[in-house]
PDB file of C-alpha atoms and ligand atoms in Angstrom:
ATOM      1  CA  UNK B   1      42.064 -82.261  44.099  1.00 69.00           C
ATOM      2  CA  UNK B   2      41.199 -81.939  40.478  1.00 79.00           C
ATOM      3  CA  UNK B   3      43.506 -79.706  38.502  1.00 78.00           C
ATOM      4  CA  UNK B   4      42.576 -78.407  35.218  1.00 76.00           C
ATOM      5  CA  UNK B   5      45.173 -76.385  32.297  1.00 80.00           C
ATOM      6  CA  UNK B   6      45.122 -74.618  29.629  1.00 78.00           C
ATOM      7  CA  UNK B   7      48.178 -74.137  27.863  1.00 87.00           C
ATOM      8  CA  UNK B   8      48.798 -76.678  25.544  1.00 84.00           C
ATOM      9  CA  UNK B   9      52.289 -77.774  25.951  1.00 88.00           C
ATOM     10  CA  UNK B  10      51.544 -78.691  29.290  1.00 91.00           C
ATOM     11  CA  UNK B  11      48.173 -80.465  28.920  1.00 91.00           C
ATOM     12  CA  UNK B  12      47.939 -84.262  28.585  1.00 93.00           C
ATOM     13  CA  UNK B  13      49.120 -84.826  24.781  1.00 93.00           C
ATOM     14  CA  UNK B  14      48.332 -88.576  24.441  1.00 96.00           C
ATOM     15  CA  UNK B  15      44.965 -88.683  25.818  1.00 96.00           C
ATOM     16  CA  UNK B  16      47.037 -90.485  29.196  1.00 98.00           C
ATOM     17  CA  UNK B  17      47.500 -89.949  32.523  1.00 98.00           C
ATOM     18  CA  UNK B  18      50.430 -87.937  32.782  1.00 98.00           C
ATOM     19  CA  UNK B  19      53.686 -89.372  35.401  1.00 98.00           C
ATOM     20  CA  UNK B  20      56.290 -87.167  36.600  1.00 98.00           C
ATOM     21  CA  UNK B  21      58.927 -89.597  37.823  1.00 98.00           C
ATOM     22  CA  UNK B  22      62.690 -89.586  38.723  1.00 98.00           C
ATOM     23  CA  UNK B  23      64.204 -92.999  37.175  1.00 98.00           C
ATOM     24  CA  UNK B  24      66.260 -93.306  40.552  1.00 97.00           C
ATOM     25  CA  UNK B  25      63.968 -92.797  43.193  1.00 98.00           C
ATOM     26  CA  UNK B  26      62.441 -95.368  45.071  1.00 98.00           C
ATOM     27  CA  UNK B  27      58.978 -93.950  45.623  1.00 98.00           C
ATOM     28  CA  UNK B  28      59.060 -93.291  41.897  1.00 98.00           C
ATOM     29  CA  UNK B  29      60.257 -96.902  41.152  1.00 98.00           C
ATOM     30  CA  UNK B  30      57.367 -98.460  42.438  1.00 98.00           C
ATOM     31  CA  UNK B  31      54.452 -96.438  41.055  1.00 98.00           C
ATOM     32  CA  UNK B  32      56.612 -97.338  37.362  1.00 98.00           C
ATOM     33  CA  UNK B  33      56.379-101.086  38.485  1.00 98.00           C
ATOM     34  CA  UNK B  34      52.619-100.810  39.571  1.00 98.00           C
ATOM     35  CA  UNK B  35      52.014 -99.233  36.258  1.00 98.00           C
ATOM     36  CA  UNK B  36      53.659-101.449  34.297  1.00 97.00           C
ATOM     37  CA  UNK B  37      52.161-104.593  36.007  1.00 96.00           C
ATOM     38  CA  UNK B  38      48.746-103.459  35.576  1.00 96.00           C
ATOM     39  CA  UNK B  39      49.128-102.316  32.189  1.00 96.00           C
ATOM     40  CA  UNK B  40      48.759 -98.860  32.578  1.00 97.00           C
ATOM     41  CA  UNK B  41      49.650 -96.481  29.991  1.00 98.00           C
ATOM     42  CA  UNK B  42      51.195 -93.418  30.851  1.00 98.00           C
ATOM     43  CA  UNK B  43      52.772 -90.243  29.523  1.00 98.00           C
ATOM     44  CA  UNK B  44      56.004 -89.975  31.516  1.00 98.00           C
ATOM     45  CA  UNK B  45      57.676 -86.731  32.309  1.00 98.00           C
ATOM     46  CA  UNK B  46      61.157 -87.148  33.753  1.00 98.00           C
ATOM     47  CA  UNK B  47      62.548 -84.511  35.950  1.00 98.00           C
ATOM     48  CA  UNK B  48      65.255 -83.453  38.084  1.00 97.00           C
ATOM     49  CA  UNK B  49      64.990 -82.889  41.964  1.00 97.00           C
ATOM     50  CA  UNK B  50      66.718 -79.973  41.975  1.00 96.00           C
ATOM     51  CA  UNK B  51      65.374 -77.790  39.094  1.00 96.00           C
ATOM     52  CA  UNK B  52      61.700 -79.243  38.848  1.00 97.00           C
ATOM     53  CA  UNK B  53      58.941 -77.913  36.649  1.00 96.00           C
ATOM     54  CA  UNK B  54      56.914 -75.210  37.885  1.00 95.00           C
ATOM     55  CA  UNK B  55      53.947 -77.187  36.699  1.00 95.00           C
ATOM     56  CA  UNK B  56      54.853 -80.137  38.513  1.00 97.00           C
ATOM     57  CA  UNK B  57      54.262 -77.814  41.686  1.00 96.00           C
ATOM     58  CA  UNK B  58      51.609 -76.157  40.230  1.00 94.00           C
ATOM     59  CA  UNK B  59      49.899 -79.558  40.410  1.00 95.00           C
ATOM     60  CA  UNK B  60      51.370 -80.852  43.963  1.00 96.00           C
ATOM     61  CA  UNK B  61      52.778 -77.758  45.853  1.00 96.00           C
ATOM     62  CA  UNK B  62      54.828 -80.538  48.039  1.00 97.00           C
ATOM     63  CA  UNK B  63      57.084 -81.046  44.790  1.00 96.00           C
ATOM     64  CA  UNK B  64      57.413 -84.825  45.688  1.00 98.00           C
ATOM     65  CA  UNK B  65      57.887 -87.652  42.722  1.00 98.00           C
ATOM     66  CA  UNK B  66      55.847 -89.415  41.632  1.00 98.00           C
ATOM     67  CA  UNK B  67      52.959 -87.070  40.813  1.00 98.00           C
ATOM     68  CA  UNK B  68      50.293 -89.123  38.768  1.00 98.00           C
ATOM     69  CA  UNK B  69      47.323 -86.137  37.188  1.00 97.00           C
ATOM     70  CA  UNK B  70      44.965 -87.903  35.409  1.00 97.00           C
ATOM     71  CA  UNK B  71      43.000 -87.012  32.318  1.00 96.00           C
ATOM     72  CA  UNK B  72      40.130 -85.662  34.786  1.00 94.00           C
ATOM     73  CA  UNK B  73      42.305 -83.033  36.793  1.00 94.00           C
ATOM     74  CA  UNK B  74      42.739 -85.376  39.426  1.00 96.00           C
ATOM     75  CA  UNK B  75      46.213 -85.465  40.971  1.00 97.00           C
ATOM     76  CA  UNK B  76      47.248 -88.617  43.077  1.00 98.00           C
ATOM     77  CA  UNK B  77      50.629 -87.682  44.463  1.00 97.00           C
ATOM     78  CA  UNK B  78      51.525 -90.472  46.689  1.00 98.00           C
ATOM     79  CA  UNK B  79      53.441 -93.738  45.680  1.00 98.00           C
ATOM     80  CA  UNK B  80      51.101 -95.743  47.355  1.00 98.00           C
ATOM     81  CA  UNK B  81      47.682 -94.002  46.110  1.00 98.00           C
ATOM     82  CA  UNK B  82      49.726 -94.257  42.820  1.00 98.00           C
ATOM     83  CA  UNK B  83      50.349 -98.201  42.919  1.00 98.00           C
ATOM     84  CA  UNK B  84      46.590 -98.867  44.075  1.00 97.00           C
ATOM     85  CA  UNK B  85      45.214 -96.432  41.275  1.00 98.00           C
ATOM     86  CA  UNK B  86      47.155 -98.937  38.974  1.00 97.00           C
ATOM     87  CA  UNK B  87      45.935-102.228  40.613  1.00 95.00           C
ATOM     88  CA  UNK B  88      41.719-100.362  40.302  1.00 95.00           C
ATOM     89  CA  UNK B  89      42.296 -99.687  36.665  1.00 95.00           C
ATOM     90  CA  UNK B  90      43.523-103.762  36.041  1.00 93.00           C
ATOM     91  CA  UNK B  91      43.452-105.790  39.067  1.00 88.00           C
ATOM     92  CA  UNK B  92      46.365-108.376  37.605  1.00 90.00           C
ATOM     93  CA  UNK B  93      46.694-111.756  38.430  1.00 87.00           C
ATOM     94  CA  UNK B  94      48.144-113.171  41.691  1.00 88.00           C
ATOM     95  CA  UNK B  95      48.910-109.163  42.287  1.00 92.00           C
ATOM     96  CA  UNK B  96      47.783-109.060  45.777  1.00 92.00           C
ATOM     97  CA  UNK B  97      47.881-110.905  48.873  1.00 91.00           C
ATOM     98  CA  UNK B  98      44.826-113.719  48.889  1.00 89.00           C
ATOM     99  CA  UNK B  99      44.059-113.708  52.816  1.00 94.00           C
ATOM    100  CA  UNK B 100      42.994-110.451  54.858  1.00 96.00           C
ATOM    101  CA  UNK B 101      46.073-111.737  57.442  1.00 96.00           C
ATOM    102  CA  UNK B 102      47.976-111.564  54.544  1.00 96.00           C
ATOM    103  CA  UNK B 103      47.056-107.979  53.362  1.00 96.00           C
ATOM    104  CA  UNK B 104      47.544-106.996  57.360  1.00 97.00           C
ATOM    105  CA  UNK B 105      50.848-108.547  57.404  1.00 97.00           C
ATOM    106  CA  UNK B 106      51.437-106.217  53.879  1.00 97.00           C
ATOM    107  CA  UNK B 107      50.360-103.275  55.068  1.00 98.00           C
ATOM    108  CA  UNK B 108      52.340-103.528  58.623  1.00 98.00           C
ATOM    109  CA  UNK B 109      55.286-103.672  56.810  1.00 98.00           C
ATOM    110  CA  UNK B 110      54.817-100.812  54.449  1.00 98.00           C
ATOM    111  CA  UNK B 111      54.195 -98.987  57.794  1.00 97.00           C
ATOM    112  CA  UNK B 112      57.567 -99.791  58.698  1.00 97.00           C
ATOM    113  CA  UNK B 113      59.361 -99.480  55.432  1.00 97.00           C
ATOM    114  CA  UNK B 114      57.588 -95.736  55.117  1.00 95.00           C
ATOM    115  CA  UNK B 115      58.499 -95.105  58.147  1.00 97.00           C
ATOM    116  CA  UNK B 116      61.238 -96.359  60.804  1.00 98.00           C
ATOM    117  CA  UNK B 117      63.208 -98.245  57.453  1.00 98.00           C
ATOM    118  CA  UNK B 118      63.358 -95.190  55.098  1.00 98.00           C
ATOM    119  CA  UNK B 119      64.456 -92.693  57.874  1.00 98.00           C
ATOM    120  CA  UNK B 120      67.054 -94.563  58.913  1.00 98.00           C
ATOM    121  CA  UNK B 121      67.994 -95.780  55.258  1.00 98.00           C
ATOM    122  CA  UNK B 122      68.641 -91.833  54.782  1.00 98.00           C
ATOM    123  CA  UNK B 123      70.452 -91.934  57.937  1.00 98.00           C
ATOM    124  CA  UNK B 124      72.710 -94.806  56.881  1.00 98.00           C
ATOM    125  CA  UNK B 125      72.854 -93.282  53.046  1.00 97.00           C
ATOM    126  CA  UNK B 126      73.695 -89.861  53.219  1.00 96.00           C
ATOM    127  CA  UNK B 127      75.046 -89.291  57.142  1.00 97.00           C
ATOM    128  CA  UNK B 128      76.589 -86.209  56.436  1.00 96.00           C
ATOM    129  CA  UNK B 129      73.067 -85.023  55.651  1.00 96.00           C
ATOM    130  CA  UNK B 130      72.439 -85.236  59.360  1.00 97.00           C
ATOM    131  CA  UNK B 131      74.408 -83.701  62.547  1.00 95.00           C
ATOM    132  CA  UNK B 132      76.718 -85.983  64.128  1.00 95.00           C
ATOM    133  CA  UNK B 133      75.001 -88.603  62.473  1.00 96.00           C
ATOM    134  CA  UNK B 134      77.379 -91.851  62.911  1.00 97.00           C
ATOM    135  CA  UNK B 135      75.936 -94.537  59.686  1.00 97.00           C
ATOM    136  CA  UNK B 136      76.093 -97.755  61.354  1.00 97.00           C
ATOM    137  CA  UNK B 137      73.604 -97.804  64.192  1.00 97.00           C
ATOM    138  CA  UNK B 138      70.844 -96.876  61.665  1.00 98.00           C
ATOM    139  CA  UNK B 139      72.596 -99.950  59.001  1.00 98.00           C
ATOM    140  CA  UNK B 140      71.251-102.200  62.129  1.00 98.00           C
ATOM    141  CA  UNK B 141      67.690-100.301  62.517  1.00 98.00           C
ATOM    142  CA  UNK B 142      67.576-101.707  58.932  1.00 98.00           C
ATOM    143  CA  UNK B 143      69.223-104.982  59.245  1.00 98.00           C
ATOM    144  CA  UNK B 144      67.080-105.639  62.127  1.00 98.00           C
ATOM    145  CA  UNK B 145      63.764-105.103  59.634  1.00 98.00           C
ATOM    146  CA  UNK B 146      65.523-106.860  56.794  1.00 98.00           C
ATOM    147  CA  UNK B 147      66.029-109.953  58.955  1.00 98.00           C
ATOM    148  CA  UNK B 148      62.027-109.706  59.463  1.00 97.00           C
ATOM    149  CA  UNK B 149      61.760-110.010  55.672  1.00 98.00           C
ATOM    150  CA  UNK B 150      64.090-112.565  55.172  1.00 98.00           C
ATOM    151  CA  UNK B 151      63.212-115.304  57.766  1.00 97.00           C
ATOM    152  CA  UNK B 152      59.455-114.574  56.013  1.00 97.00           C
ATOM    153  CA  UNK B 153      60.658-115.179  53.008  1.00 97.00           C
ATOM    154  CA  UNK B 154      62.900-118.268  53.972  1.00 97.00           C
ATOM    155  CA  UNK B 155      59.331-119.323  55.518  1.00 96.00           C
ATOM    156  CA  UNK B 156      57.242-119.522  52.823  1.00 89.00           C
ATOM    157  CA  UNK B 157      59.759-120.484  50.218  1.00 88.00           C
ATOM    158  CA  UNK B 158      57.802-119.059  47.238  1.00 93.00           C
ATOM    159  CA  UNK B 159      60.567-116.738  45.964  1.00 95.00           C
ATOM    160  CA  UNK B 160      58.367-113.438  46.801  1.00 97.00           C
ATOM    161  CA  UNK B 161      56.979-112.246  49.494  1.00 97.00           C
ATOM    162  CA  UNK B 162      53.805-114.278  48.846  1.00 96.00           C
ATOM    163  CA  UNK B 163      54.249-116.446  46.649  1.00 92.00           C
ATOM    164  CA  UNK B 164      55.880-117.591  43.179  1.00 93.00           C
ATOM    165  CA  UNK B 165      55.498-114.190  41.277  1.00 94.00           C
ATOM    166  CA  UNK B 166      55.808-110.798  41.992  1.00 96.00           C
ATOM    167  CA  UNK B 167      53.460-108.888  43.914  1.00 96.00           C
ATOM    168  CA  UNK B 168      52.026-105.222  45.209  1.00 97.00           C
ATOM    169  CA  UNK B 169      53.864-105.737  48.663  1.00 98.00           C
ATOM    170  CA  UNK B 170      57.785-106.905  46.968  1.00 98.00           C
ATOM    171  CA  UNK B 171      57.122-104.040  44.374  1.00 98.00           C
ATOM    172  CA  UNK B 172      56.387-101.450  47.148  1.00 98.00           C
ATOM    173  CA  UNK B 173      59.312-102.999  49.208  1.00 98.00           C
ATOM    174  CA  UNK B 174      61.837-103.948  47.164  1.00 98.00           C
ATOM    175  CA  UNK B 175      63.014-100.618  45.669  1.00 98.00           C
ATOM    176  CA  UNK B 176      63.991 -99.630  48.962  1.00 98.00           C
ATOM    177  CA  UNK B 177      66.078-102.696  49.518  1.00 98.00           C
ATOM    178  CA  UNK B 178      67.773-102.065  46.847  1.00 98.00           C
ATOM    179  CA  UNK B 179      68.240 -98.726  47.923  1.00 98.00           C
ATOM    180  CA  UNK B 180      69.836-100.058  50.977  1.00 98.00           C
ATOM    181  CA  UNK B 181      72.124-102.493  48.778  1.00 98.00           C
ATOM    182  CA  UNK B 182      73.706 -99.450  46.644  1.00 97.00           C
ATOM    183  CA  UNK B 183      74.581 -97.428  50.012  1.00 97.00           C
ATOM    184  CA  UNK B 184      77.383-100.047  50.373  1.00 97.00           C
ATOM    185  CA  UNK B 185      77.548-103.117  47.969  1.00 97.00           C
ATOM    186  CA  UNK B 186      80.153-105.138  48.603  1.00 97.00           C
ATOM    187  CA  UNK B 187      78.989-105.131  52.740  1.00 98.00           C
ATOM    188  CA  UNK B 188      75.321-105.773  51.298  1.00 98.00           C
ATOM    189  CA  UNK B 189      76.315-108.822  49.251  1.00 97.00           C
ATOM    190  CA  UNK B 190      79.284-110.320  51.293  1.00 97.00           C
ATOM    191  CA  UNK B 191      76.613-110.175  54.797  1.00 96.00           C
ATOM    192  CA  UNK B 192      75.570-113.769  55.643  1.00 95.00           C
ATOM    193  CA  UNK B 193      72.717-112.904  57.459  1.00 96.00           C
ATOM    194  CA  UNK B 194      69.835-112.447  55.322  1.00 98.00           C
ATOM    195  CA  UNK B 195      70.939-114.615  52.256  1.00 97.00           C
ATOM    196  CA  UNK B 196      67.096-115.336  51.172  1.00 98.00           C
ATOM    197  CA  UNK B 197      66.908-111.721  51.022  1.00 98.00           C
ATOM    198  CA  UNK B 198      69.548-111.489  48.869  1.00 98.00           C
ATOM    199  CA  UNK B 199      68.201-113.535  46.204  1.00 98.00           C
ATOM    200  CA  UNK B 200      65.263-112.316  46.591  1.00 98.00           C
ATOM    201  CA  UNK B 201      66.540-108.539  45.676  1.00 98.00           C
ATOM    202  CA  UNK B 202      68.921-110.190  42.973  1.00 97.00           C
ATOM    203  CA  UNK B 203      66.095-111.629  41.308  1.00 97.00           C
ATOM    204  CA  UNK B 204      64.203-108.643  41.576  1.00 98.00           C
ATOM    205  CA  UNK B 205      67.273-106.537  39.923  1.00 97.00           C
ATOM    206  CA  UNK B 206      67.298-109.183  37.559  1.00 98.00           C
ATOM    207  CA  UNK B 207      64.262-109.406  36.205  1.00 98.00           C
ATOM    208  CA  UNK B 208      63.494-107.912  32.364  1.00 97.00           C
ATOM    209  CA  UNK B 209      60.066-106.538  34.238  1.00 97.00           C
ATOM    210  CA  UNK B 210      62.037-104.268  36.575  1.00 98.00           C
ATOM    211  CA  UNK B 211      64.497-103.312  33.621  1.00 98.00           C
ATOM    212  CA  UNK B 212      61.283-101.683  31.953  1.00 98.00           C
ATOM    213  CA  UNK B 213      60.234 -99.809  34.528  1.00 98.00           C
ATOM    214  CA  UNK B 214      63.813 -98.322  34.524  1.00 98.00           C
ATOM    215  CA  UNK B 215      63.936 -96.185  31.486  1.00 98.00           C
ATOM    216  CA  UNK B 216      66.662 -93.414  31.071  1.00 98.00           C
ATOM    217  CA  UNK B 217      64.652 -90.096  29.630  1.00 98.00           C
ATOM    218  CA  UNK B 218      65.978 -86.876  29.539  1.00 98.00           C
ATOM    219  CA  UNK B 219      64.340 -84.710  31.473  1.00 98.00           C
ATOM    220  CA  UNK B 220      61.404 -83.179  30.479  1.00 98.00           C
ATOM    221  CA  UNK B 221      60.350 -79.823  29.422  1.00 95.00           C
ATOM    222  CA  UNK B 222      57.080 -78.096  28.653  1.00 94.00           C
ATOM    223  CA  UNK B 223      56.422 -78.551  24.369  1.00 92.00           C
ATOM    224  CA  UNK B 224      58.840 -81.522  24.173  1.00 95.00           C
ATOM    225  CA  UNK B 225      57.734 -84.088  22.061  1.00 96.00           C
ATOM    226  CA  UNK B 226      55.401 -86.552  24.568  1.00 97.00           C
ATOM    227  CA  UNK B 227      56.906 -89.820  25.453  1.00 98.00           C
ATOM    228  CA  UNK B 228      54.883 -92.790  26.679  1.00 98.00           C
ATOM    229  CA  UNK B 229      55.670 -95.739  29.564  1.00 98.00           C
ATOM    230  CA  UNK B 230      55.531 -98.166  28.909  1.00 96.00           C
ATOM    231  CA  UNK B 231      57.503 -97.338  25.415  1.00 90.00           C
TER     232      UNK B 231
HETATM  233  N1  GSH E   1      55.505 -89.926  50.522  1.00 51.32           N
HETATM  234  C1  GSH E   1      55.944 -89.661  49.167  1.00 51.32           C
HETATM  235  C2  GSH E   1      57.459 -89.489  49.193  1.00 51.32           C
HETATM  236  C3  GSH E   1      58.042 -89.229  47.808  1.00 51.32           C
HETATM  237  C4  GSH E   1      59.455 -88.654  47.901  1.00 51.32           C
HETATM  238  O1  GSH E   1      59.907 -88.239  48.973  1.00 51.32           O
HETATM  239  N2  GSH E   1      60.148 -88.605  46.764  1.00 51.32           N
HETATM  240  C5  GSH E   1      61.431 -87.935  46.746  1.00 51.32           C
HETATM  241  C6  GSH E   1      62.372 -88.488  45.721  1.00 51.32           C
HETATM  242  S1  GSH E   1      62.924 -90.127  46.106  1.00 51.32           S
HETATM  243  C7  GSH E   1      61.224 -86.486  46.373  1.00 51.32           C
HETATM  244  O2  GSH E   1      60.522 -86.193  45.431  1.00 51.32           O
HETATM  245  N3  GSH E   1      61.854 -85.571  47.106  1.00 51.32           N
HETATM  246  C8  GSH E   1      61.729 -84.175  46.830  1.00 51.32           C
HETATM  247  C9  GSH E   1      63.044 -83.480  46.802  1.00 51.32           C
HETATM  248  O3  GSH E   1      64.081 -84.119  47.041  1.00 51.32           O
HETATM  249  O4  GSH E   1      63.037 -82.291  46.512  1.00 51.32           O
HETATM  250  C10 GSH E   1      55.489 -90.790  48.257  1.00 51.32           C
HETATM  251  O5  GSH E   1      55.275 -91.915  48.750  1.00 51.32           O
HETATM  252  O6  GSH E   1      55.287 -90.560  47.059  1.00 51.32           O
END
């Protein structure tokens, strides 16, 4: 879908793609760390979930973050069609999985973090979102997946999911963990089961690379001055 606009406080103003985001969403988080890993320039719109910009859903009637319109009209609003946009335009190094077993192994998982993970994350996160909805049996429909993850990464030792440096798949992935982490901290980090997992999210929150894709903007509004990720 190629969208195309005329008035000028809402056009591209930097001659970039232009990203509506939401610093603390997941799905948001990775497209920012896809972007940032593959060098891609951006100008970033902030916004809130519950007042969002009419040309936000102008562009992507579904109203999800993140939204990516390029300069051509075209509209990618998926986090995933966002994070492989990013890896087309600069294909960085050690990025993505080397094998085809590997990708497959990748891709399974995002399957199940997309899925079975994320709904009962929500479940776990916000129960009182949900009728009768008692947290702890969906904790151990996550658990059980994390466990997956962390006898993997025990496995091949490497630090990330496949290999010494950050990747597509732990960028896609590890957002969500994190996610998972902030429902209930002091349970997250005091559980014994999945310690390689631990690490490997405290690295993650650690590094300066995931501190850049975290900017705090104010939200954005149509003829504010346009602000560019990376700053
Ligand atoms: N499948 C979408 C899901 C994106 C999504 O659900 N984002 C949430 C924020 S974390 C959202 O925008 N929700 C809309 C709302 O709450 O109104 C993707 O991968 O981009």
């Amino acid at each position: 879908m190629r969208i195309v606009v005329t008035d000028p406080t809402l056009q591209h103003q930097l001659g970039l793609p232009v990203l509506y985001t939401f610093r603390r969403c997941p799905y948001a988080m990775r497209a920012r760390l896809a972007l940032l890993a593959s060098g891609c320039a951006v100008e970033v719109r902030e916004i809130v979930l519950r007042d969002k910009p009419t040309h936000l859903r102008e562009i992507s009637p579904k109203a999800t973050v993140p939204v990516l319109w390029l300069i051509d009209g075209t509209v990618i609003d998926q986090s995933l069609g966002v994070m492989r946009w990013a890896v087309d335009q600069h294909w960085p190094a050690g990025w993505l999985p080397t094998t085809p077993s590997q990708t497959s192994q990748g891709e399974d998982w995002l399957t199940l973090l997309d899925g079975p993970f994320k709904q009962a994350l929500d479940r776990y996160k916000y129960p009182n979102r949900y009728e009768n909805c008692d947290p702890l049996p969906h904790r151990q429909v996550c658990v059980d997946i994390l466990n997956t993850w962390n006898a993997h990464l025990a496995e091949q030792r490497g630090g990330w999911l496949f290999g010494d440096q950050p990747g597509f798949y732990d960028c896609a992935i590890l957002p969500f963990v994190r996610q998972f982490r902030i429902a209930d901290e002091t349970w997250f980090d005091s559980h014994t089961e999945f310690p390689v997992l631990q690490q490997w999210l405290h690295r993650f929150i650690a590094a300066d690379w995931f501190e850049a894709a975290m900017p705090k903007l104010a939200p954005w509004k149509p003829g504010d001055a346009p602000l560019r990720f990376p700053a």
